[in-house]
XYZ file of C-alpha atoms in Angstrom:
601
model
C -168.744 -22.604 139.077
C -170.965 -19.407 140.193
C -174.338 -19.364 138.089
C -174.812 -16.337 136.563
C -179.106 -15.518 136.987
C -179.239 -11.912 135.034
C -181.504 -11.880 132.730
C -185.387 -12.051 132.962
C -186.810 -15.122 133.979
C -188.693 -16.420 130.511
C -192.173 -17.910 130.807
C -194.104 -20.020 128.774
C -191.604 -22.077 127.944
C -192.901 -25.552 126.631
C -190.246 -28.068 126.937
C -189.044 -29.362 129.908
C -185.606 -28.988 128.785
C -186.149 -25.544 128.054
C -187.773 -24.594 130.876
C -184.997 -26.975 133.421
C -182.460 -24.452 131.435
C -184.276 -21.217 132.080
C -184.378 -22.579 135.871
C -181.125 -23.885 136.382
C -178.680 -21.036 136.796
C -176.364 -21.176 133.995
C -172.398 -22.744 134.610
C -169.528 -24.063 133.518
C -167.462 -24.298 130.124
C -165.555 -22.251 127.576
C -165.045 -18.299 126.573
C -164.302 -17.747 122.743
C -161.876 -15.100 122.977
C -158.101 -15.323 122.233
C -157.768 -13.774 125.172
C -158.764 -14.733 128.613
C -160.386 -13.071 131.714
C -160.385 -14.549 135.238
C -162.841 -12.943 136.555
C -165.387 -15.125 138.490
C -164.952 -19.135 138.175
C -165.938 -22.549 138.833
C -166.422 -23.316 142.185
C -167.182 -27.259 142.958
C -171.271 -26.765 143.865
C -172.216 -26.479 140.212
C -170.943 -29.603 139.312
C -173.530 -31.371 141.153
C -173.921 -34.662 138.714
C -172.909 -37.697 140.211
C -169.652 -39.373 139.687
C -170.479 -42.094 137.033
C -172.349 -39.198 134.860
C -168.961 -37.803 133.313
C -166.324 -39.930 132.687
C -162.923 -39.311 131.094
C -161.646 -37.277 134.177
C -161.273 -33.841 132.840
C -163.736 -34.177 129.818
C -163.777 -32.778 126.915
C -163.115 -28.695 127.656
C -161.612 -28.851 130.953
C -164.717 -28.057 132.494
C -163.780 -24.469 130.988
C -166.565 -21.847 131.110
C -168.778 -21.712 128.046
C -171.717 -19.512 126.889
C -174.610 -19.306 128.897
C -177.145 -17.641 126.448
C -180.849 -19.553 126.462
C -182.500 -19.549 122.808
C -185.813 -17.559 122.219
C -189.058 -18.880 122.839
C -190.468 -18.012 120.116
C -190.502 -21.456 117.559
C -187.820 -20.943 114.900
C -189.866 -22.787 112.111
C -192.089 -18.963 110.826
C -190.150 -17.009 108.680
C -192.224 -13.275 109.417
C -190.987 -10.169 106.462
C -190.026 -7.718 108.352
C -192.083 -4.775 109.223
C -194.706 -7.432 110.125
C -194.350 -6.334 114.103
C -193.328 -9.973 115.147
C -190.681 -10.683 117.061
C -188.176 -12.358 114.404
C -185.024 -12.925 117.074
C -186.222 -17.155 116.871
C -185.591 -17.118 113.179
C -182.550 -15.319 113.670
C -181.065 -17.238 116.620
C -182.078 -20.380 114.103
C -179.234 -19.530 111.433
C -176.262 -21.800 111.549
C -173.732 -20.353 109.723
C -173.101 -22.128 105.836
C -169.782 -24.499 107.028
C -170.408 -24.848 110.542
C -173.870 -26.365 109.692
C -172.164 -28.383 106.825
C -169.435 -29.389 109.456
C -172.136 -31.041 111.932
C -174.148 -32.737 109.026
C -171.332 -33.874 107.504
C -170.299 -35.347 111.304
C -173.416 -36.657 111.378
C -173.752 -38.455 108.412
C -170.125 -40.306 109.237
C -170.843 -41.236 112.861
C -174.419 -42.993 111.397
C -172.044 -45.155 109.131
C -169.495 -45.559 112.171
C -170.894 -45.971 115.200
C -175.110 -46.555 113.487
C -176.055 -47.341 117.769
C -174.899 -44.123 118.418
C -178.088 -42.112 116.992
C -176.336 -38.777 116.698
C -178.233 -36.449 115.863
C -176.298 -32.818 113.990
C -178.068 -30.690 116.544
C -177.048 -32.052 119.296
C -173.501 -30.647 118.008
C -174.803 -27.137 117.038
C -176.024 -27.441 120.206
C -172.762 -27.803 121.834
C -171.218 -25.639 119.267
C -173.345 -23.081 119.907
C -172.603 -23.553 124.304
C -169.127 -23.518 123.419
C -167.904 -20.906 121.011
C -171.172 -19.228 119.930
C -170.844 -21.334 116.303
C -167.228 -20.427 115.808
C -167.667 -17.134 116.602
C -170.822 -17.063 114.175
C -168.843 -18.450 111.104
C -165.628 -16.661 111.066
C -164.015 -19.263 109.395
C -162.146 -19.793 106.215
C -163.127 -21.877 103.125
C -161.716 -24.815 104.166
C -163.849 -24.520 107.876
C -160.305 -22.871 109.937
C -161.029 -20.232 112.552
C -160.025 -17.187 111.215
C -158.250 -16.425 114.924
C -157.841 -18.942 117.853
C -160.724 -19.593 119.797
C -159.126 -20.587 123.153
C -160.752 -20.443 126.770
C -158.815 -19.406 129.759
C -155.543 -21.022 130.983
C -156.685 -23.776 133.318
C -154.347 -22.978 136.402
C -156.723 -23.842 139.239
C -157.903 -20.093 139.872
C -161.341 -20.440 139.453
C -160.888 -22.922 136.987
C -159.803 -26.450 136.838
C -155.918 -26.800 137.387
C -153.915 -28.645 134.185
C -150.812 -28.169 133.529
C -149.224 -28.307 129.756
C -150.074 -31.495 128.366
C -149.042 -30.343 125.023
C -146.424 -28.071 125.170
C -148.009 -25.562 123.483
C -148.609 -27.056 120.527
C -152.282 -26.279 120.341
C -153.431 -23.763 122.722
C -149.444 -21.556 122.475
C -149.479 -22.421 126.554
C -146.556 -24.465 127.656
C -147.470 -23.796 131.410
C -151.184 -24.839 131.457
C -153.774 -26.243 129.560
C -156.518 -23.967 127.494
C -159.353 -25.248 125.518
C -159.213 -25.001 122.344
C -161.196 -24.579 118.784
C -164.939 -24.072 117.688
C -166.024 -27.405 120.217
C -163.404 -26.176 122.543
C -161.373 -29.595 123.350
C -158.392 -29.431 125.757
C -155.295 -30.994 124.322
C -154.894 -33.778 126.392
C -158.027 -34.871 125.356
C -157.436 -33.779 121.271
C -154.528 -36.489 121.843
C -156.592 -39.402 121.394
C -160.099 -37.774 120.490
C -159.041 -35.676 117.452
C -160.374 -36.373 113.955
C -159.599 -35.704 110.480
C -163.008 -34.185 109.145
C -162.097 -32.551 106.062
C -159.420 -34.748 104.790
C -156.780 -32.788 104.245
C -154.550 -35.596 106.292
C -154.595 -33.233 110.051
C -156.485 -32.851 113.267
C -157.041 -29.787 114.051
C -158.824 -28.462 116.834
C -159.035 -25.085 114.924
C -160.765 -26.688 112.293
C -164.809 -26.941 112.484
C -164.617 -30.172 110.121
C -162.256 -31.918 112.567
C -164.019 -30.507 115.945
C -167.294 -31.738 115.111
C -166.161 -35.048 113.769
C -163.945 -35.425 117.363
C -166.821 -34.056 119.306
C -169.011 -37.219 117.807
C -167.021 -39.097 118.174
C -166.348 -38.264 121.813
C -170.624 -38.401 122.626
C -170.433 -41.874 120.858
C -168.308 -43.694 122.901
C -168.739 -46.423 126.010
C -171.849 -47.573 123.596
C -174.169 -44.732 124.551
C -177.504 -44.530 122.645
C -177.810 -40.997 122.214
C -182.241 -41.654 121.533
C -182.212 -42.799 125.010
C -182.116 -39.998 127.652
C -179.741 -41.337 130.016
C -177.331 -41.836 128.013
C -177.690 -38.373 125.994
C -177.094 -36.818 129.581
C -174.084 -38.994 130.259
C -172.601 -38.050 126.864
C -173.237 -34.293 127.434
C -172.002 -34.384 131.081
C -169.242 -35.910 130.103
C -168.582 -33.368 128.081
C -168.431 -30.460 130.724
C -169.797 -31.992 134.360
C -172.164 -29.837 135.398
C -175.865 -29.657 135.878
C -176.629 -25.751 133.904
C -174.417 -26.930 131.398
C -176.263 -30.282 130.244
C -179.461 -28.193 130.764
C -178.242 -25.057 128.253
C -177.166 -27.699 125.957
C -180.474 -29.860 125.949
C -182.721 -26.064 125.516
C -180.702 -25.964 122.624
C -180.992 -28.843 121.118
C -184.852 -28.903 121.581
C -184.945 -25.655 120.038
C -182.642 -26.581 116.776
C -184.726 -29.612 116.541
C -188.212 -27.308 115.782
C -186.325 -25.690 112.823
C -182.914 -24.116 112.060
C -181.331 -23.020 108.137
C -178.011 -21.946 107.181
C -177.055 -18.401 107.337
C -173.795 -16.951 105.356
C -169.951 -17.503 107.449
C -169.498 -14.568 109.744
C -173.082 -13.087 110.284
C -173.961 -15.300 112.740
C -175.839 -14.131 116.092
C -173.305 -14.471 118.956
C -174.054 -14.991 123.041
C -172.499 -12.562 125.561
C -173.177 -14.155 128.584
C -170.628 -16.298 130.354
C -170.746 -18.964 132.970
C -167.687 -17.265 134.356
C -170.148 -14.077 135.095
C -167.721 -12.242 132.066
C -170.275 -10.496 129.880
C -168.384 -10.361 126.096
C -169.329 -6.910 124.980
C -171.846 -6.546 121.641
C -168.344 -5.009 119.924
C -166.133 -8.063 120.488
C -169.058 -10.975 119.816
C -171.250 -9.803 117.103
C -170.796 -8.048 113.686
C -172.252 -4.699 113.552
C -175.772 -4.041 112.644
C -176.307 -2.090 109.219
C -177.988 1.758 110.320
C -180.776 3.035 108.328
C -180.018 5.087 105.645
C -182.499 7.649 106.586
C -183.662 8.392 110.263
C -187.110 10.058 111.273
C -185.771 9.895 115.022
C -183.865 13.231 116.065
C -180.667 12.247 118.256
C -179.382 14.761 120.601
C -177.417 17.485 118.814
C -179.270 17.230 115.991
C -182.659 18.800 114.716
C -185.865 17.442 113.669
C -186.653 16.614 110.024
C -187.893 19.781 108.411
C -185.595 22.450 110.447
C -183.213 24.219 108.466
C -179.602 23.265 108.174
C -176.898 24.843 110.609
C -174.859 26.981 108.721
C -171.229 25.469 108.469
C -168.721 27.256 109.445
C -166.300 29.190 106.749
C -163.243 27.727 105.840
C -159.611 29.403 105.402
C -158.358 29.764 102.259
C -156.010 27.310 101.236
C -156.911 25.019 103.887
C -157.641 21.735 102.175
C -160.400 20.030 101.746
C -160.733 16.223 103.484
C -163.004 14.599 101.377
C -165.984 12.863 102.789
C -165.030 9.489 105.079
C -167.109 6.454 103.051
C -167.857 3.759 105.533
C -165.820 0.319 104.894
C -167.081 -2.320 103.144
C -166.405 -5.908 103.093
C -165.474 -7.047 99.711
C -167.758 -9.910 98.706
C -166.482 -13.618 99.262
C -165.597 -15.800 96.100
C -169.160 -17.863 97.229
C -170.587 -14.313 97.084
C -169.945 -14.011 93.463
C -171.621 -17.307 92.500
C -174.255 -17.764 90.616
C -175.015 -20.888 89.811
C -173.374 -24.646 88.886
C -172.764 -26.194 85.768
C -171.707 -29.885 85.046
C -168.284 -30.205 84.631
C -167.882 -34.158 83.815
C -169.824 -36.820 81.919
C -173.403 -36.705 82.135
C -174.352 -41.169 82.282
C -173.283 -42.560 85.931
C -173.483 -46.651 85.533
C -172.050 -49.372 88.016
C -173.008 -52.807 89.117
C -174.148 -53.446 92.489
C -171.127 -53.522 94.850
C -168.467 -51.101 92.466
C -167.098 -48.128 92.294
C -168.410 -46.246 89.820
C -165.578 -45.320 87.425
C -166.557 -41.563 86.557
C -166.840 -38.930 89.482
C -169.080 -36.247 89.506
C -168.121 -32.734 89.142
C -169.184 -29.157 89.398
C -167.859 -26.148 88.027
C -169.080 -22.641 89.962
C -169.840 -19.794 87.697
C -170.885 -16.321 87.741
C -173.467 -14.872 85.885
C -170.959 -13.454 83.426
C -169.858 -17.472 83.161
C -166.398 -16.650 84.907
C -164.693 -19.614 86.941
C -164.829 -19.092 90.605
C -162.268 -21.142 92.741
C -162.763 -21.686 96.410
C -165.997 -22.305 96.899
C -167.188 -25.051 98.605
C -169.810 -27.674 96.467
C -172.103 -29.968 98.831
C -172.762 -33.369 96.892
C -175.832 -35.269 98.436
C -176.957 -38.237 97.858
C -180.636 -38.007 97.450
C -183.406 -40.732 97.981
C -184.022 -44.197 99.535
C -180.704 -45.774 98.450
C -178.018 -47.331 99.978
C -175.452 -46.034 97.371
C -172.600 -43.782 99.288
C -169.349 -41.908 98.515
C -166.462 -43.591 99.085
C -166.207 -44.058 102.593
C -170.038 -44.513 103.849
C -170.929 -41.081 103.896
C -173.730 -39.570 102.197
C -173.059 -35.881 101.662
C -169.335 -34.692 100.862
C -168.189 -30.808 100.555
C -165.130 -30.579 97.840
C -163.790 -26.834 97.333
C -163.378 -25.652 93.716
C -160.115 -25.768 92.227
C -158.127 -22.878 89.959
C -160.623 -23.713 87.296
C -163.644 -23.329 89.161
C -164.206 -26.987 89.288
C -164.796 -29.416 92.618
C -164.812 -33.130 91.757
C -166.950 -35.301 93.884
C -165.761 -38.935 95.424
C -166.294 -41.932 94.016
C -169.986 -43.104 94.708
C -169.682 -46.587 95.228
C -172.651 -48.827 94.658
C -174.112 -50.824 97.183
C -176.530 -53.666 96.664
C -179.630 -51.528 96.211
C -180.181 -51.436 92.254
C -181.903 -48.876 90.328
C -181.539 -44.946 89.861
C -179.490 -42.685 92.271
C -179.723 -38.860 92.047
C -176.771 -36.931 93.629
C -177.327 -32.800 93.899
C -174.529 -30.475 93.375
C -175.205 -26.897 95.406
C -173.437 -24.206 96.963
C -172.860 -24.022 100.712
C -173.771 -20.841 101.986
C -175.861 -20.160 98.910
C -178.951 -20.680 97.064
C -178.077 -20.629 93.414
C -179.037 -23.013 90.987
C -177.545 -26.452 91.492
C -176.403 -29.368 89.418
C -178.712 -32.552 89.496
C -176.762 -36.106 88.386
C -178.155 -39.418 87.512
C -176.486 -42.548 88.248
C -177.707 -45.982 87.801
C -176.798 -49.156 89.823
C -177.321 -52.275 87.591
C -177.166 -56.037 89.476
C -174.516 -57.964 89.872
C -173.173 -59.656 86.716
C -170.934 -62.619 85.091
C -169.875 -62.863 81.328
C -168.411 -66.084 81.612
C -169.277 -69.647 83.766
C -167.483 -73.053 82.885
C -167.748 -76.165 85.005
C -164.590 -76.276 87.548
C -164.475 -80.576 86.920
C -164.892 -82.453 83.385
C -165.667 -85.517 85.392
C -168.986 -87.341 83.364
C -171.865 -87.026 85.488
C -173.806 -90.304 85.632
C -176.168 -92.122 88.421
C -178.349 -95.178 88.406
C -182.304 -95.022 88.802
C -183.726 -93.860 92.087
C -179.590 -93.139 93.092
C -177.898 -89.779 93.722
C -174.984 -88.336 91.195
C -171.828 -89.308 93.599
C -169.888 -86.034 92.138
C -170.621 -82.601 93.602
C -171.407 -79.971 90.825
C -169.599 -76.808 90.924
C -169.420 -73.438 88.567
C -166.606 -70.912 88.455
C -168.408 -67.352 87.639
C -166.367 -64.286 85.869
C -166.413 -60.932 84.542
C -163.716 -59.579 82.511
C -161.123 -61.844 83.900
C -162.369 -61.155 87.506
C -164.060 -63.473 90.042
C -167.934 -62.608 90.099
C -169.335 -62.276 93.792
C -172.749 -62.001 94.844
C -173.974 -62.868 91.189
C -177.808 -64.516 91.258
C -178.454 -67.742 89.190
C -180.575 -70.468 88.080
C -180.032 -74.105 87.793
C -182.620 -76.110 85.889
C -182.801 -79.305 84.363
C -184.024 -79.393 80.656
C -184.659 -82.224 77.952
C -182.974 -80.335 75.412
C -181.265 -77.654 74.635
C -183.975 -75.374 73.568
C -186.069 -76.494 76.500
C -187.532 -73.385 78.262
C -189.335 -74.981 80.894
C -187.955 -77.688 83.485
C -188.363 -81.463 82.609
C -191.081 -83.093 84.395
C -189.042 -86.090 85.017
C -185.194 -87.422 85.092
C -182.746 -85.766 87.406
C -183.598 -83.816 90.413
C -182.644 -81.931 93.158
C -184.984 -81.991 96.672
C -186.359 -78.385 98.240
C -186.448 -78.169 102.053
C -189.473 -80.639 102.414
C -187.466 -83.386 100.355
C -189.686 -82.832 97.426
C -188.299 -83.527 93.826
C -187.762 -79.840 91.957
C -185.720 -79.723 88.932
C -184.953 -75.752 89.447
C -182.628 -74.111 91.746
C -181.700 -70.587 92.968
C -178.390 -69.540 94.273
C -176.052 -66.993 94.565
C -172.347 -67.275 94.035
C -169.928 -66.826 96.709
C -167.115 -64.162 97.121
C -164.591 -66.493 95.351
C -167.465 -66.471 92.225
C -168.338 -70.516 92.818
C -171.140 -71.892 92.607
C -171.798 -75.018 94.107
C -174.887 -76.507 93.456
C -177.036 -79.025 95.965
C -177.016 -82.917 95.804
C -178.591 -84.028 92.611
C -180.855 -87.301 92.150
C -182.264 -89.577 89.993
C -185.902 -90.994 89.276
C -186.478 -94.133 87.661
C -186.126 -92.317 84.274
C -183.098 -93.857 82.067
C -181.947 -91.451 79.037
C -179.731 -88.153 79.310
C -180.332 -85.144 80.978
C -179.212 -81.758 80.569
C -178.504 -79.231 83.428
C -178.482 -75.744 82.009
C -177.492 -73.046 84.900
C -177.658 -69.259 83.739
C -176.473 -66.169 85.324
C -177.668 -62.398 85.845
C -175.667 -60.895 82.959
C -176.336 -63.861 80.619
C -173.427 -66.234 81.256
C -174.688 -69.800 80.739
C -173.555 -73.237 80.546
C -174.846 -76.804 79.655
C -173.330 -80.201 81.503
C -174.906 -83.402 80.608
C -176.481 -85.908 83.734
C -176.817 -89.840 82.516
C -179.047 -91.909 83.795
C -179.010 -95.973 83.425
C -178.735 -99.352 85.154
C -175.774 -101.093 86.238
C -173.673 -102.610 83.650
C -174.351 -106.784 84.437
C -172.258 -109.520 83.226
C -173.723 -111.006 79.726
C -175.336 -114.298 79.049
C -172.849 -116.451 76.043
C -174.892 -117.258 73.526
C -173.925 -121.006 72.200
C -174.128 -120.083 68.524
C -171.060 -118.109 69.017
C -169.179 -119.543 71.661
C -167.436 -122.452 71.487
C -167.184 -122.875 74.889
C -170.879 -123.022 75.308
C -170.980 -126.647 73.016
C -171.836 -129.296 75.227
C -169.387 -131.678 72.673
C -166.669 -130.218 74.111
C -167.721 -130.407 77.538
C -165.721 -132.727 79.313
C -168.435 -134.545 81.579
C -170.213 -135.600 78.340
C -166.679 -136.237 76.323
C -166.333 -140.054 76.327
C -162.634 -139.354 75.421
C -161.848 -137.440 78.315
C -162.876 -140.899 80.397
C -159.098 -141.707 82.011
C -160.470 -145.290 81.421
C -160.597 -144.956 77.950
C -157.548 -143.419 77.102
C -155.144 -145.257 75.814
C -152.015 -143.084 77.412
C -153.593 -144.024 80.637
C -153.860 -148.123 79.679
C -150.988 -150.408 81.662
C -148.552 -151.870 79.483
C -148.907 -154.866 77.474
């Protein structure tokens, strides 16, 4: 693709990124405009990386041309007033507009649940989204984050350009001879087949759709296990997306120069490029929103006189000819966000689950005016504040939910994680900053109500043995299985014991000492099963009490005592033990002396 070198060489620039960008003439990916131009082109000596740094054949866009605008120098982090006499373009050029920024954090935030390897960072995508369509054409999207006109590059029919035919059959890009890029990230069909993403939720992909685009696109820079922290494989993931050399260096000066600072700017007044890679300038007119004109102007303009000259007389008019009344300049009537001014709770105000649930009650907003009129579609950003590992439904941290008919946008269900302790989730207004809505939740540990033994099998061992049956404990709460749910086994003297006895029945720690208390956790089918237990030398009867987080305990009995042994007969008692009757000492029992046994006479 021909590098397009027309603009004045910037110096002092302070990254090398920035300044590889500035160098590097500036090639090869995607025009906003509905409609297409094919003047200039690609040609093959700007793609000048080497085979294994793109991948995916095509890539994302085609290799379609794409902006070729470099960011200002000046850092974007000062925020001058105006009339100051510095140079504010950097803190303009900084504003993402409201839902596109939304769209890349919210990408963000679901690719570090996803793919957590990855390291995506969101301005590496406002990077690209910038490159590509100039931040959907600076915002000009609906409320649910839908290009309010196709964004499509030029039909890829190998003059100057890539040559694709119709993947698609027009079903994206209205082409059923060749292929066009397509949306705010600027994806070619064939590769929106298997790369497309439902950001938003509304059950589509859709290339159109910021929400979907930047979810696809981070998808798409997170595959083949790339570690987007590590510089080789940010350039791989970036080449991939469009091969060439000025394109991964545009991208990277703008993503060094998002990183110093950026802030979100209203939809639509974003600051568009003009310069293309395909050496097509986009006219002021067709790629930014007009500039508001002093009221008053102290500068004459030709045909006109200075300040202080008197007033041309105007000419007379005929009678009866009528009078056209003065033309007022249009006005944009002001957005339903526009009208905002602040959130209220709309839902309960306590937010309590234990570790591992889904909280029951879901936080809501309700957008108001300052009259305290309803506004519907507007879209409320829920964040989930603080060190916590507490998400929405789904992993993510932040969620965007538009208002309903009734003003109101209901939040997903947080669901707890393991972390206990307060959560704070803030309610505010994308685009805006109006007072928000600041919630409360709590995450409590992991409970049972209710533990019985799962055997009634009597638990008794000699002295110095081991107990030959294994001792297990079914945990519940209400009715369910209870996972994850800490307790303590200890072995008492009596029931009101506190402490551990300091002698009978035992269990042995990792160094085969004797302890007589034991920590464990029950497993996801709520058992616990508790380690071998053994006996000292101490007869009597035991008691193993084990006690769970949420106060379920119960109490099983251990025995300890010898051997039952056969007993001694005592010859007071037992007849058998008289030595009369023994037989040795029994003169009668002498065959020679009884008579039965005496020959016959």
């Amino acid at each position: 693709m021909a590098a397009q070198f027309g603009r004045r060489l910037r110096k002092g620039v302070t990254t090398t990124a920035v300044a590889a960008a500035a160098v590097a003439a500036l090639a090869a990916s995607q025009a906003p405009g509905a409609t297409t131009d094919s003047a200039g082109g690609q040609t093959t000596s700007d793609a000048t990386s080497t085979p294994d740094e793109a991948t995916d054949g095509d890539g994302a866009t085609g290799d379609s041309p794409y902006y070729t605008d470099l960011p200002p120098l000046n850092s974007p982090n000062p925020s001058p007033s105006a009339g100051t006499g510095i140079d504010t373009s950097g803190v303009t050029e900084a504003g993402i507009p409201a839902t596109v920024l939304d769209a890349y954090k919210q990408a963000e935030a679901t690719l570090r649940e996803k793919k957590p390897g990855c390291n995506l960072p969101w301005q590496l995508l406002a990077a690209i989204g910038k490159v590509e369509s100039g931040q959907a054409r600076g915002g000009r999207v609906d409320a649910d984050g839908t290009t309010l006109s196709p964004i499509l590059g030029p039909q890829l029919d190998g003059n100057g350009f890539a040559l694709i035919k119709d993947t698609d059959n027009g079903a994206y890009d209205g082409n059923s001879t060749y292929d066009q890029a397509v949306g705010p990230m600027q994806f070619i069909p064939s590769t929106w087949a298997w790369a497309g993403r439902d950001g938003n939720g509304d059950g589509r992909e859709d290339p159109n759709n910021i929400y979907d685009a930047a979810l696809a696109a981070g998808h798409y820079l997170c595959r083949n296990g790339w570690d987007l922290s590590v510089q080789d494989d940010l350039d791989r993931a970036i080449l991939s997306y469009n091969n060439s050399t000025e394109y991964l260096n545009t991208v990277m000066s703008w993503l060094e120069y998002y990183r110093r600072g950026t802030h979100e700017i209203p939809d639509g007044t974003g600051t568009l490029p003009t310069d293309r890679s395909d050496r097509v300038t986009v006219p002021p007119s067709a790629s930014a929103a007009p500039k508001p004109q002093p009221e008053h102007s102290t500068t004459p303009t030709p045909g006109t006189k200075p300040p202080g000259s008197s007033p041309s007389p105007k000419p007379p008019t005929a009678p009866g000819t009528p009078t056209t009344p003065p033309t007022k300049p249009p006005t944009t009537p002001p957005t339903p966000t526009d009208t905002v001014d602040h959130l209220e709770n709309a839902g309960v105000a306590q937010f309590t689950a234990m570790a591992g649930d889904t909280f029951t009650e879901r936080m809501s907003a309700r957008a108001e005016t300052d009259a305290g009129r309803t506004v519907a579609k507007v879209r409320i950003r829920f964040t989930i504040a603080g060190d916590t590992d507490t998400t929405f439904t789904g992993g993510e941290r932040v969620a965007t939910v538009m208002t309903d008919s009734s003003g109101v946008a209901v939040a997903p269900a947080l669901q707890a994680g393991e972390q206990t302790g307060a959560v704070t989730v803030q309610a505010t207004v994308a685009g805006r900053t109006v007072k928000g809505v600041s919630y409360k939740a709590t995450v409590t540990e992991r409970a049972a109500d209710s533990l019985v033994r799962t055997a009634d099998t009597p638990l008794t061992c000699t002295p110095g043995g081991a107990f030959a049956d294994a001792v297990e404990f079914k945990a519940t709460y209400r009715g369910e299985a209870a996972d994850k749910v800490a307790a303590t086994a200890m072995i008492v003297d009596s029931v009101l014991a506190g402490t551990p006895s300091d002698k009978g029945p035992y269990f042995k720690d990792a160094d085969g000492n004797a302890v007589r208390t034991w920590s464990l956790t029950t497993d996801a089918n709520g058992l616990l099963k508790l380690p071998q237990l053994y006996a000292d030398e101490t007869e009597g009867t035991f008691l193993l009490r084990v006690t769970t987080a949420g106060g379920a305990t119960t109490t099983v009995a251990l025995t300890v005592k010898k051997a039952d042994e056969p007993e001694t007969p005592d010859p007071s008692t037992d007849p058998s033990a008289d030595p009369s009757t023994d037989p040795s000492t029994d003169p009668s029992a002498d065959p020679s002396t009884d008579p039965s046994e005496s020959p016959a006479a």
